PDB file of C-alpha atoms and ligand atoms in Angstrom:
ATOM      1  CA  MET J 286     -21.771 -64.111 -49.197  1.00 50.00           C
ATOM      2  CA  SER J 287     -18.366 -64.718 -47.694  1.00 61.00           C
ATOM      3  CA  VAL J 288     -15.484 -62.597 -48.997  1.00 81.00           C
ATOM      4  CA  TYR J 289     -13.119 -65.459 -48.323  1.00 88.00           C
ATOM      5  CA  PRO J 290     -15.315 -68.422 -49.316  1.00 86.00           C
ATOM      6  CA  GLU J 291     -12.543 -70.937 -48.678  1.00 86.00           C
ATOM      7  CA  ALA J 292     -11.881 -69.729 -45.132  1.00 89.00           C
ATOM      8  CA  ARG J 293     -11.604 -72.502 -42.554  1.00 90.00           C
ATOM      9  CA  PHE J 294      -9.998 -73.222 -39.217  1.00 91.00           C
ATOM     10  CA  LEU J 295      -6.842 -75.327 -39.495  1.00 93.00           C
ATOM     11  CA  THR J 296      -5.353 -75.956 -36.068  1.00 91.00           C
ATOM     12  CA  SER J 297      -4.441 -74.587 -32.644  1.00 91.00           C
ATOM     13  CA  ALA J 298      -0.798 -74.892 -31.687  1.00 91.00           C
ATOM     14  CA  HIS J 299       0.381 -75.044 -28.096  1.00 88.00           C
ATOM     15  CA  GLU J 300       4.013 -75.212 -29.167  1.00 88.00           C
ATOM     16  CA  ALA J 301       6.113 -74.542 -32.236  1.00 91.00           C
ATOM     17  CA  THR J 302       6.220 -78.183 -33.316  1.00 93.00           C
ATOM     18  CA  GLN J 303       2.457 -77.975 -33.877  1.00 94.00           C
ATOM     19  CA  PHE J 304       2.602 -75.014 -36.290  1.00 95.00           C
ATOM     20  CA  VAL J 305       1.179 -75.824 -39.725  1.00 96.00           C
ATOM     21  CA  ALA J 306       3.545 -76.395 -42.667  1.00 96.00           C
ATOM     22  CA  ASP J 307       5.508 -73.221 -43.366  1.00 96.00           C
ATOM     23  CA  ALA J 308       4.572 -72.753 -47.043  1.00 95.00           C
ATOM     24  CA  GLY J 309       2.668 -70.091 -48.937  1.00 95.00           C
ATOM     25  CA  ALA J 310       1.910 -66.815 -47.130  1.00 97.00           C
ATOM     26  CA  GLU J 311       0.313 -65.843 -43.840  1.00 97.00           C
ATOM     27  CA  VAL J 312      -0.540 -62.698 -41.913  1.00 98.00           C
ATOM     28  CA  ALA J 313      -0.375 -62.766 -38.115  1.00 97.00           C
ATOM     29  CA  PHE J 314      -2.779 -60.854 -35.869  1.00 97.00           C
ATOM     30  CA  ALA J 315      -0.887 -59.717 -32.783  1.00 95.00           C
ATOM     31  CA  GLY J 316      -1.723 -57.344 -29.972  1.00 94.00           C
ATOM     32  CA  ARG J 317      -2.605 -56.823 -26.359  1.00 91.00           C
ATOM     33  CA  SER J 318      -5.041 -59.197 -24.789  1.00 88.00           C
ATOM     34  CA  ASN J 319      -8.637 -58.054 -25.353  1.00 90.00           C
ATOM     35  CA  ALA J 320      -7.632 -55.495 -28.007  1.00 94.00           C
ATOM     36  CA  GLY J 321      -9.963 -57.162 -30.510  1.00 94.00           C
ATOM     37  CA  LYS J 322      -7.751 -59.491 -32.598  1.00 93.00           C
ATOM     38  CA  SER J 323     -10.242 -62.339 -32.884  1.00 91.00           C
ATOM     39  CA  SER J 324     -13.136 -59.928 -33.531  1.00 94.00           C
ATOM     40  CA  ALA J 325     -11.142 -58.247 -36.312  1.00 96.00           C
ATOM     41  CA  ILE J 326     -10.457 -61.614 -37.953  1.00 94.00           C
ATOM     42  CA  ASN J 327     -14.147 -62.540 -37.795  1.00 92.00           C
ATOM     43  CA  LYS J 328     -15.188 -59.234 -39.337  1.00 94.00           C
ATOM     44  CA  ILE J 329     -12.574 -59.412 -42.084  1.00 94.00           C
ATOM     45  CA  VAL J 330     -13.565 -62.944 -43.125  1.00 92.00           C
ATOM     46  CA  ASN J 331     -17.229 -62.069 -42.526  1.00 87.00           C
ATOM     47  CA  ARG J 332     -17.943 -64.997 -40.187  1.00 83.00           C
ATOM     48  CA  ARG J 333     -19.529 -64.487 -36.822  1.00 77.00           C
ATOM     49  CA  SER J 334     -17.728 -67.048 -34.660  1.00 77.00           C
ATOM     50  CA  PHE J 335     -14.755 -68.011 -36.729  1.00 78.00           C
ATOM     51  CA  ALA J 336     -12.060 -67.011 -34.236  1.00 74.00           C
ATOM     52  CA  ARG J 337     -13.270 -67.202 -30.632  1.00 76.00           C
ATOM     53  CA  THR J 338     -13.837 -63.885 -28.889  1.00 70.00           C
ATOM     54  CA  SER J 339     -14.465 -63.116 -25.256  1.00 67.00           C
ATOM     55  CA  LYS J 340     -15.298 -60.293 -22.875  1.00 65.00           C
ATOM     56  CA  SER J 341     -12.561 -61.493 -20.530  1.00 66.00           C
ATOM     57  CA  PRO J 342      -8.951 -61.034 -21.646  1.00 61.00           C
ATOM     58  CA  GLY J 343      -6.734 -64.023 -22.361  1.00 59.00           C
ATOM     59  CA  ARG J 344      -9.226 -65.930 -24.475  1.00 60.00           C
ATOM     60  CA  THR J 345      -6.828 -66.852 -27.254  1.00 62.00           C
ATOM     61  CA  GLN J 346      -4.084 -68.835 -25.528  1.00 73.00           C
ATOM     62  CA  LEU J 347      -2.831 -70.793 -28.484  1.00 85.00           C
ATOM     63  CA  VAL J 348      -1.570 -69.938 -31.935  1.00 91.00           C
ATOM     64  CA  ASN J 349      -4.639 -70.474 -34.127  1.00 92.00           C
ATOM     65  CA  PHE J 350      -4.150 -71.012 -37.844  1.00 94.00           C
ATOM     66  CA  PHE J 351      -6.920 -70.327 -40.378  1.00 94.00           C
ATOM     67  CA  SER J 352      -6.747 -71.052 -44.072  1.00 94.00           C
ATOM     68  CA  LEU J 353      -8.119 -68.593 -46.610  1.00 94.00           C
ATOM     69  CA  GLY J 354      -7.484 -71.136 -49.366  1.00 91.00           C
ATOM     70  CA  PHE J 355      -4.666 -71.208 -51.924  1.00 87.00           C
ATOM     71  CA  ASP J 356      -1.973 -71.560 -49.248  1.00 92.00           C
ATOM     72  CA  ARG J 357      -2.922 -68.224 -47.713  1.00 95.00           C
ATOM     73  CA  ARG J 358      -3.471 -68.054 -43.962  1.00 96.00           C
ATOM     74  CA  LEU J 359      -4.450 -65.845 -41.040  1.00 96.00           C
ATOM     75  CA  VAL J 360      -2.898 -66.511 -37.650  1.00 96.00           C
ATOM     76  CA  ASP J 361      -4.598 -65.464 -34.410  1.00 93.00           C
ATOM     77  CA  LEU J 362      -1.835 -65.057 -31.821  1.00 91.00           C
ATOM     78  CA  PRO J 363      -2.269 -65.118 -28.039  1.00 86.00           C
ATOM     79  CA  GLY J 364      -2.693 -61.634 -26.612  1.00 86.00           C
ATOM     80  CA  TYR J 365       0.075 -60.212 -24.458  1.00 79.00           C
ATOM     81  CA  GLY J 366       0.073 -57.950 -21.441  1.00 76.00           C
ATOM     82  CA  TYR J 367      -2.630 -59.742 -19.502  1.00 68.00           C
ATOM     83  CA  ALA J 368      -1.539 -59.524 -15.883  1.00 63.00           C
ATOM     84  CA  LYS J 369      -3.966 -61.928 -14.243  1.00 66.00           C
ATOM     85  CA  VAL J 370      -2.394 -65.172 -15.386  1.00 69.00           C
ATOM     86  CA  ALA J 371       0.401 -67.129 -13.762  1.00 72.00           C
ATOM     87  CA  GLN J 372       3.934 -66.066 -14.641  1.00 77.00           C
ATOM     88  CA  SER J 373       4.642 -69.562 -16.011  1.00 78.00           C
ATOM     89  CA  MET J 374       1.750 -69.143 -18.443  1.00 75.00           C
ATOM     90  CA  ARG J 375       2.983 -65.715 -19.529  1.00 76.00           C
ATOM     91  CA  ASP J 376       6.490 -67.107 -20.059  1.00 81.00           C
ATOM     92  CA  HIS J 377       4.980 -69.852 -22.169  1.00 81.00           C
ATOM     93  CA  TRP J 378       3.061 -67.325 -24.346  1.00 82.00           C
ATOM     94  CA  GLN J 379       6.121 -65.164 -24.782  1.00 83.00           C
ATOM     95  CA  ARG J 380       8.196 -68.170 -25.871  1.00 86.00           C
ATOM     96  CA  LEU J 381       5.448 -69.244 -28.251  1.00 87.00           C
ATOM     97  CA  LEU J 382       5.318 -65.758 -29.803  1.00 89.00           C
ATOM     98  CA  GLU J 383       9.098 -65.607 -30.096  1.00 88.00           C
ATOM     99  CA  ASP J 384       9.208 -69.055 -31.708  1.00 90.00           C
ATOM    100  CA  TYR J 385       6.518 -67.951 -34.098  1.00 93.00           C
ATOM    101  CA  PHE J 386       8.173 -64.702 -35.236  1.00 92.00           C
ATOM    102  CA  ARG J 387      11.632 -66.267 -35.403  1.00 90.00           C
ATOM    103  CA  SER J 388      10.691 -69.292 -37.423  1.00 93.00           C
ATOM    104  CA  ARG J 389       7.939 -68.456 -39.917  1.00 95.00           C
ATOM    105  CA  GLU J 390       9.284 -68.114 -43.442  1.00 95.00           C
ATOM    106  CA  SER J 391       5.744 -67.667 -44.753  1.00 96.00           C
ATOM    107  CA  LEU J 392       5.054 -64.644 -42.534  1.00 97.00           C
ATOM    108  CA  ALA J 393       4.124 -61.963 -45.081  1.00 96.00           C
ATOM    109  CA  GLY J 394       3.039 -59.279 -42.639  1.00 97.00           C
ATOM    110  CA  THR J 395       1.613 -58.532 -39.217  1.00 98.00           C
ATOM    111  CA  PHE J 396      -1.652 -56.863 -38.326  1.00 98.00           C
ATOM    112  CA  LEU J 397      -1.014 -55.230 -34.971  1.00 98.00           C
ATOM    113  CA  ILE J 398      -4.294 -54.724 -33.153  1.00 97.00           C
ATOM    114  CA  VAL J 399      -4.402 -51.761 -30.785  1.00 97.00           C
ATOM    115  CA  ASP J 400      -7.357 -50.465 -28.772  1.00 96.00           C
ATOM    116  CA  SER J 401      -7.922 -46.914 -30.065  1.00 96.00           C
ATOM    117  CA  ARG J 402      -8.751 -45.763 -26.534  1.00 95.00           C
ATOM    118  CA  ARG J 403      -5.447 -47.013 -25.085  1.00 92.00           C
ATOM    119  CA  MET J 404      -3.019 -46.541 -27.959  1.00 88.00           C
ATOM    120  CA  LEU J 405       0.374 -48.264 -28.234  1.00 93.00           C
ATOM    121  CA  GLY J 406       1.927 -49.806 -25.138  1.00 92.00           C
ATOM    122  CA  ASP J 407       5.428 -51.148 -24.405  1.00 89.00           C
ATOM    123  CA  PHE J 408       4.611 -54.608 -25.766  1.00 87.00           C
ATOM    124  CA  ASP J 409       3.289 -53.108 -28.984  1.00 93.00           C
ATOM    125  CA  TRP J 410       6.535 -51.203 -29.487  1.00 94.00           C
ATOM    126  CA  MET J 411       8.468 -54.377 -28.765  1.00 90.00           C
ATOM    127  CA  MET J 412       6.393 -56.149 -31.382  1.00 92.00           C
ATOM    128  CA  LEU J 413       7.206 -53.379 -33.879  1.00 95.00           C
ATOM    129  CA  GLU J 414      10.903 -53.849 -33.143  1.00 93.00           C
ATOM    130  CA  TRP J 415      10.683 -57.618 -33.577  1.00 90.00           C
ATOM    131  CA  CYS J 416       8.896 -57.187 -36.869  1.00 94.00           C
ATOM    132  CA  ASP J 417      11.401 -54.616 -38.046  1.00 94.00           C
ATOM    133  CA  SER J 418      14.284 -56.943 -37.169  1.00 92.00           C
ATOM    134  CA  ILE J 419      12.865 -59.672 -39.419  1.00 92.00           C
ATOM    135  CA  ASP J 420      11.774 -57.260 -42.170  1.00 93.00           C
ATOM    136  CA  CYS J 421       8.098 -57.945 -41.658  1.00 95.00           C
ATOM    137  CA  SER J 422       5.630 -55.163 -42.603  1.00 96.00           C
ATOM    138  CA  VAL J 423       3.180 -54.065 -39.941  1.00 97.00           C
ATOM    139  CA  HIS J 424      -0.309 -52.666 -40.426  1.00 98.00           C
ATOM    140  CA  ILE J 425      -2.023 -51.329 -37.314  1.00 98.00           C
ATOM    141  CA  LEU J 426      -5.769 -51.467 -36.742  1.00 98.00           C
ATOM    142  CA  LEU J 427      -6.853 -48.937 -34.116  1.00 98.00           C
ATOM    143  CA  THR J 428      -9.858 -50.948 -33.015  1.00 97.00           C
ATOM    144  CA  LYS J 429     -13.059 -50.201 -31.113  1.00 97.00           C
ATOM    145  CA  ALA J 430     -13.153 -46.847 -32.913  1.00 97.00           C
ATOM    146  CA  ASP J 431     -16.951 -46.985 -32.483  1.00 97.00           C
ATOM    147  CA  LYS J 432     -16.346 -46.201 -28.806  1.00 97.00           C
ATOM    148  CA  LEU J 433     -14.780 -42.853 -29.660  1.00 96.00           C
ATOM    149  CA  LYS J 434     -16.434 -39.708 -30.986  1.00 96.00           C
ATOM    150  CA  LYS J 435     -15.455 -38.906 -34.542  1.00 95.00           C
ATOM    151  CA  ARG J 436     -13.125 -36.095 -33.453  1.00 97.00           C
ATOM    152  CA  GLU J 437     -11.430 -38.285 -30.837  1.00 96.00           C
ATOM    153  CA  ALA J 438     -10.985 -41.080 -33.362  1.00 96.00           C
ATOM    154  CA  ASP J 439      -9.414 -38.675 -35.852  1.00 96.00           C
ATOM    155  CA  GLN J 440      -7.084 -37.368 -33.136  1.00 96.00           C
ATOM    156  CA  ALA J 441      -6.084 -40.915 -32.169  1.00 96.00           C
ATOM    157  CA  LEU J 442      -5.274 -41.669 -35.800  1.00 97.00           C
ATOM    158  CA  SER J 443      -3.142 -38.541 -36.279  1.00 97.00           C
ATOM    159  CA  ALA J 444      -1.322 -39.127 -32.999  1.00 96.00           C
ATOM    160  CA  ALA J 445      -0.556 -42.730 -33.994  1.00 96.00           C
ATOM    161  CA  ARG J 446       0.672 -41.643 -37.433  1.00 96.00           C
ATOM    162  CA  ARG J 447       2.946 -39.065 -35.822  1.00 95.00           C
ATOM    163  CA  GLU J 448       4.370 -41.508 -33.270  1.00 94.00           C
ATOM    164  CA  LEU J 449       4.890 -44.293 -35.757  1.00 94.00           C
ATOM    165  CA  ALA J 450       6.338 -42.265 -38.624  1.00 92.00           C
ATOM    166  CA  ASP J 451       7.219 -44.963 -41.167  1.00 90.00           C
ATOM    167  CA  ALA J 452       7.362 -47.870 -38.679  1.00 92.00           C
ATOM    168  CA  ALA J 453       3.900 -49.065 -39.713  1.00 96.00           C
ATOM    169  CA  THR J 454       0.788 -48.108 -41.645  1.00 97.00           C
ATOM    170  CA  VAL J 455      -2.244 -47.389 -39.484  1.00 97.00           C
ATOM    171  CA  GLN J 456      -6.028 -47.041 -39.810  1.00 98.00           C
ATOM    172  CA  LEU J 457      -9.155 -46.836 -37.682  1.00 98.00           C
ATOM    173  CA  PHE J 458     -11.253 -49.987 -37.354  1.00 98.00           C
ATOM    174  CA  SER J 459     -14.444 -51.166 -35.703  1.00 98.00           C
ATOM    175  CA  ALA J 460     -15.459 -54.814 -35.700  1.00 96.00           C
ATOM    176  CA  THR J 461     -18.946 -53.949 -34.481  1.00 95.00           C
ATOM    177  CA  ARG J 462     -19.672 -51.220 -37.046  1.00 95.00           C
ATOM    178  CA  GLY J 463     -17.515 -52.454 -39.907  1.00 94.00           C
ATOM    179  CA  MET J 464     -15.596 -49.171 -39.972  1.00 96.00           C
ATOM    180  CA  GLY J 465     -12.356 -49.468 -41.929  1.00 97.00           C
ATOM    181  CA  LEU J 466     -13.234 -52.926 -43.181  1.00 97.00           C
ATOM    182  CA  GLU J 467     -12.444 -52.435 -46.861  1.00 96.00           C
ATOM    183  CA  PRO J 468      -9.029 -50.773 -46.337  1.00 97.00           C
ATOM    184  CA  ALA J 469      -8.156 -53.578 -43.892  1.00 97.00           C
ATOM    185  CA  ARG J 470      -9.073 -56.270 -46.423  1.00 96.00           C
ATOM    186  CA  LYS J 471      -7.153 -54.479 -49.132  1.00 96.00           C
ATOM    187  CA  ARG J 472      -4.033 -54.290 -46.992  1.00 96.00           C
ATOM    188  CA  LEU J 473      -4.387 -57.940 -45.984  1.00 96.00           C
ATOM    189  CA  ASP J 474      -4.723 -59.074 -49.600  1.00 95.00           C
ATOM    190  CA  ALA J 475      -1.735 -56.960 -50.634  1.00 95.00           C
ATOM    191  CA  LEU J 476       0.431 -58.476 -47.900  1.00 96.00           C
ATOM    192  CA  LEU J 477      -0.663 -62.008 -48.767  1.00 95.00           C
ATOM    193  CA  GLU J 478      -0.044 -61.463 -52.454  1.00 91.00           C
ATOM    194  CA  GLY J 479       3.355 -59.905 -51.896  1.00 85.00           C
ATOM    195  CA  GLY J 480       4.239 -62.776 -49.575  1.00 54.00           C
ATOM    196  CA  LYS J 481       7.063 -65.192 -50.017  1.00 46.00           C
ATOM    197  CA  THR J 482       6.229 -68.597 -51.437  1.00 43.00           C
TER     198      THR J 482
HETATM  199  N1  LIG F 169     -17.327 -51.898 -29.270  1.00 86.90           N
HETATM  200  C1  LIG F 169     -16.444 -52.749 -29.789  1.00 86.90           C
HETATM  201  N2  LIG F 169     -16.084 -53.852 -29.103  1.00 86.90           N
HETATM  202  C2  LIG F 169     -15.173 -54.681 -29.652  1.00 86.90           C
HETATM  203  C3  LIG F 169     -14.568 -54.435 -30.932  1.00 86.90           C
HETATM  204  N3  LIG F 169     -13.683 -55.418 -31.188  1.00 86.90           N
HETATM  205  C4  LIG F 169     -13.733 -56.259 -30.132  1.00 86.90           C
HETATM  206  N4  LIG F 169     -14.622 -55.835 -29.209  1.00 86.90           N
HETATM  207  C5  LIG F 169     -14.939 -56.482 -27.903  1.00 86.90           C
HETATM  208  O1  LIG F 169     -13.754 -56.580 -27.136  1.00 86.90           O
HETATM  209  C6  LIG F 169     -13.682 -57.823 -26.428  1.00 86.90           C
HETATM  210  C7  LIG F 169     -12.412 -58.576 -26.790  1.00 86.90           C
HETATM  211  O2  LIG F 169     -12.434 -58.929 -28.152  1.00 86.90           O
HETATM  212  P1  LIG F 169     -11.580 -60.161 -28.738  1.00 86.90           P
HETATM  213  O3  LIG F 169     -11.731 -60.102 -30.203  1.00 86.90           O
HETATM  214  O4  LIG F 169     -11.933 -61.420 -28.037  1.00 86.90           O
HETATM  215  O5  LIG F 169     -10.099 -59.704 -28.302  1.00 86.90           O
HETATM  216  P2  LIG F 169      -8.725 -60.486 -28.489  1.00 86.90           P
HETATM  217  O6  LIG F 169      -7.703 -59.449 -28.812  1.00 86.90           O
HETATM  218  O7  LIG F 169      -8.875 -61.597 -29.449  1.00 86.90           O
HETATM  219  O8  LIG F 169      -8.467 -61.012 -27.009  1.00 86.90           O
HETATM  220  P3  LIG F 169      -7.540 -62.256 -26.511  1.00 86.90           P
HETATM  221  O9  LIG F 169      -7.853 -63.434 -27.363  1.00 86.90           O
HETATM  222  O10 LIG F 169      -7.931 -62.408 -25.094  1.00 86.90           O
HETATM  223  O11 LIG F 169      -6.129 -61.812 -26.645  1.00 86.90           O
HETATM  224  C8  LIG F 169     -14.973 -58.567 -26.799  1.00 86.90           C
HETATM  225  O12 LIG F 169     -15.937 -58.314 -25.792  1.00 86.90           O
HETATM  226  C9  LIG F 169     -15.387 -57.932 -28.116  1.00 86.90           C
HETATM  227  O13 LIG F 169     -16.775 -58.001 -28.355  1.00 86.90           O
HETATM  228  C10 LIG F 169     -14.993 -53.230 -31.622  1.00 86.90           C
HETATM  229  O14 LIG F 169     -14.523 -52.899 -32.730  1.00 86.90           O
HETATM  230  N5  LIG F 169     -15.916 -52.443 -31.014  1.00 86.90           N
HETATM  231 MG1  LIG F 170      -8.553 -63.598 -29.245  1.00 86.90          MG
END
């Protein structure tokens, strides 16, 4: 049974004019290319191929909007930090991300997706600053935790908590094993419920 039975794809936006109506509440999934944003969305809504995933970075190139029903949405953002694309394409993504964070009144929170083996990079810190500047709460999923031994995963979590202090909440997550799934859903629901209408 689906946890979000009303979940459905809405649209892919190539530019800000194509964003869906800015009403209700939405949570954006941001993070480095290939960190596991689309996989996390699929696991959370319990659908195998809801958001498209890929072994090669740069799969999600558009801003993808999904409805969870009742004017609640998830937004799969293009991944940043992928070097192998043309500069013009990277500029376009950056502008799209900036337009998104600047304009969305319905943005209730951001899930920042970080590979637990790589930890936070410069772009992630920039994202935290952006979110802070618009008063948007951030929850970090340290993904692919299944690839770490338990002790390493615990160390990654403590290190992230130390570095972040109160800049964001953080948890371990694995889309393949379902680790951290319930806390992630709880946080998502809390953000969506506390969201502006
Ligand atoms: N082992 C493991 N692999 C994962 C996990 N999450 C994602 N992956 C793999 O990592 C790769 C990238 O996952 P995506 O979900 O497509 O990553 P993304 O952040 O959406 O990437 P872009 O759309 O390119 O920005 C895929 O091969 C996934 O199967 C996880 O929790 N554990
Ligand atoms: Mg993706």
